[in-house]
Amino acid sequence: MMPPDFPSLDTWILAGQSNMQGVGLLSEALSPDDRVWAFSMAGKWEPAQDPLHPLWLSCQPVHQELRRPNLPPEQQGLSNEELHKLSTAVCGAGLGLSFGKAMADALGTPVGLLPAAHGGTSLDQWSPSLKEHGGHSLYGAMLQSVKAAGAPLRGLLWYQGESDALADQGQTYGERLAAWITALREDLGLPDLPVLLVQLGNFVSTDRGTEHAWDLVREALAELPMQVPFTAVTTAADLPLNDIIHVDAGGLIRLGRRLARQALHLAGHAEYASGPVLQSLEPATWPNGLATVRVHCSGLTGAWHPEKIFGFSTWTGAGEPHPSLSVVSASPDPNDPAVIRVLLTVTPGDPALAEARLGYGLGLDPCCNAVDDADMPLCSFLPRPLDWKR
């Protein structure tokens, strides 16, 4: 079976680890749409339907080779078909269908998806240096699938980084991902290939040892579009979870729509804004022991929501919670609803103010909720200096 309008079918790669693979409840998955097609992991075109990443049925051996060594003893003797049924009995809903439907709605043409993600994988496991291993490497398998699919490649969606949020990996993640994108574009012969990135969602854990590395990976993803052309980023940090680390089906549906809006923006559709991009922080002290920081962003659609915004925090220059500056509240500015006004307590004349910083969406499991009229979120950002007006 071939998709309609196959010679002009815009196709998008879905790559990364488990949150791109999709671990949402299948009972909450979107229904198939005859405008959205997938080049399945079995190597054939078919109407897209969750789960889009049935790894045990993949024609690319890397997906079984990575998983079999980690099976519990009682599953070692099971066939690939039996393991597929076990692994997809409950979960497997992802963001691909949502993205495809939103693109088809906007463009009025069918959309192709090329699932290539694999849960628990690091950026090193996606290394272009492994492409000579073909289907025995993630990168090589992805390139082989692109060639076999035969449809025009329009871009790549990337949700990965949890496995790199480690003390020795987080610091270099942005540099390594930029090099990866460059290599992919060269190998595909598509120097302007759009790459849409997802900033890491939440991780409910009592182990705070990786917290800073998690923030570093989030920051690297947020900063990448300023360094690498034809890229964009949105965040999953405000989305609900299905377990301690996986975005639930409803959250993935929202995330797919966010990525579609960014794809349309990069393609030059002016009616779709980029999504919020932090531009500046404008602090000012008041004589009554309070202060404000007005958060300015570009790329908004309409105004900020909700009325009570959570996720802002104050820090010292040394990266510690600020001892005397606390967030009271945050909300859309009544004089300009496209600006967030953060209200702070302040001790007038406190020398610690000089080094104060404001961050958003920090930590493994932040509570942050700032979105615009199009449900496009403010990405997490590391503490930024505040230049006080006195």
Short mmCIF file of C-alpha atoms in Angstrom, two decimals, residues 13 18 43 57-58 65 70 88 110 116 153 158 161 177 187 192 239 241 257 267 287 302 328 331-332 340 343 366 379:
data_model
loop_
_atom_site.label_atom_id
_atom_site.label_comp_id
_atom_site.label_asym_id
_atom_site.label_seq_id
_atom_site.Cartn_x
_atom_site.Cartn_y
_atom_site.Cartn_z
CA ILE A 13 11.85 11.55 10.94
CA SER A 18 11.64 6.85 24.85
CA GLY A 43 9.93 -1.27 6.32
CA LEU A 57 9.10 -5.96 14.84
CA SER A 58 11.70 -3.66 13.27
CA GLU A 65 20.27 -5.93 19.65
CA ASN A 70 18.65 -6.19 29.13
CA THR A 88 2.78 -2.84 23.67
CA PRO A 110 -0.95 14.08 3.49
CA ALA A 116 13.41 5.81 14.26
CA LEU A 153 12.29 14.32 3.58
CA TRP A 158 14.33 15.13 18.09
CA GLY A 161 18.91 14.00 26.20
CA LEU A 177 24.17 17.85 19.27
CA ASP A 187 24.86 12.68 4.98
CA ASP A 192 18.81 23.34 5.40
CA LEU A 239 3.45 18.46 30.49
CA LEU A 241 3.69 12.36 33.13
CA ARG A 257 0.86 20.18 17.98
CA ALA A 267 8.58 26.83 6.58
CA PRO A 287 9.95 51.46 48.02
CA GLY A 302 -1.61 36.53 21.91
CA VAL A 328 5.79 36.04 45.66
CA SER A 331 1.18 36.59 36.26
CA PRO A 332 0.52 38.28 32.92
CA ILE A 340 5.07 38.16 32.52
CA LEU A 343 6.68 39.92 41.98
CA PRO A 366 9.66 21.77 38.19
CA CYS A 379 11.19 27.11 27.79
#
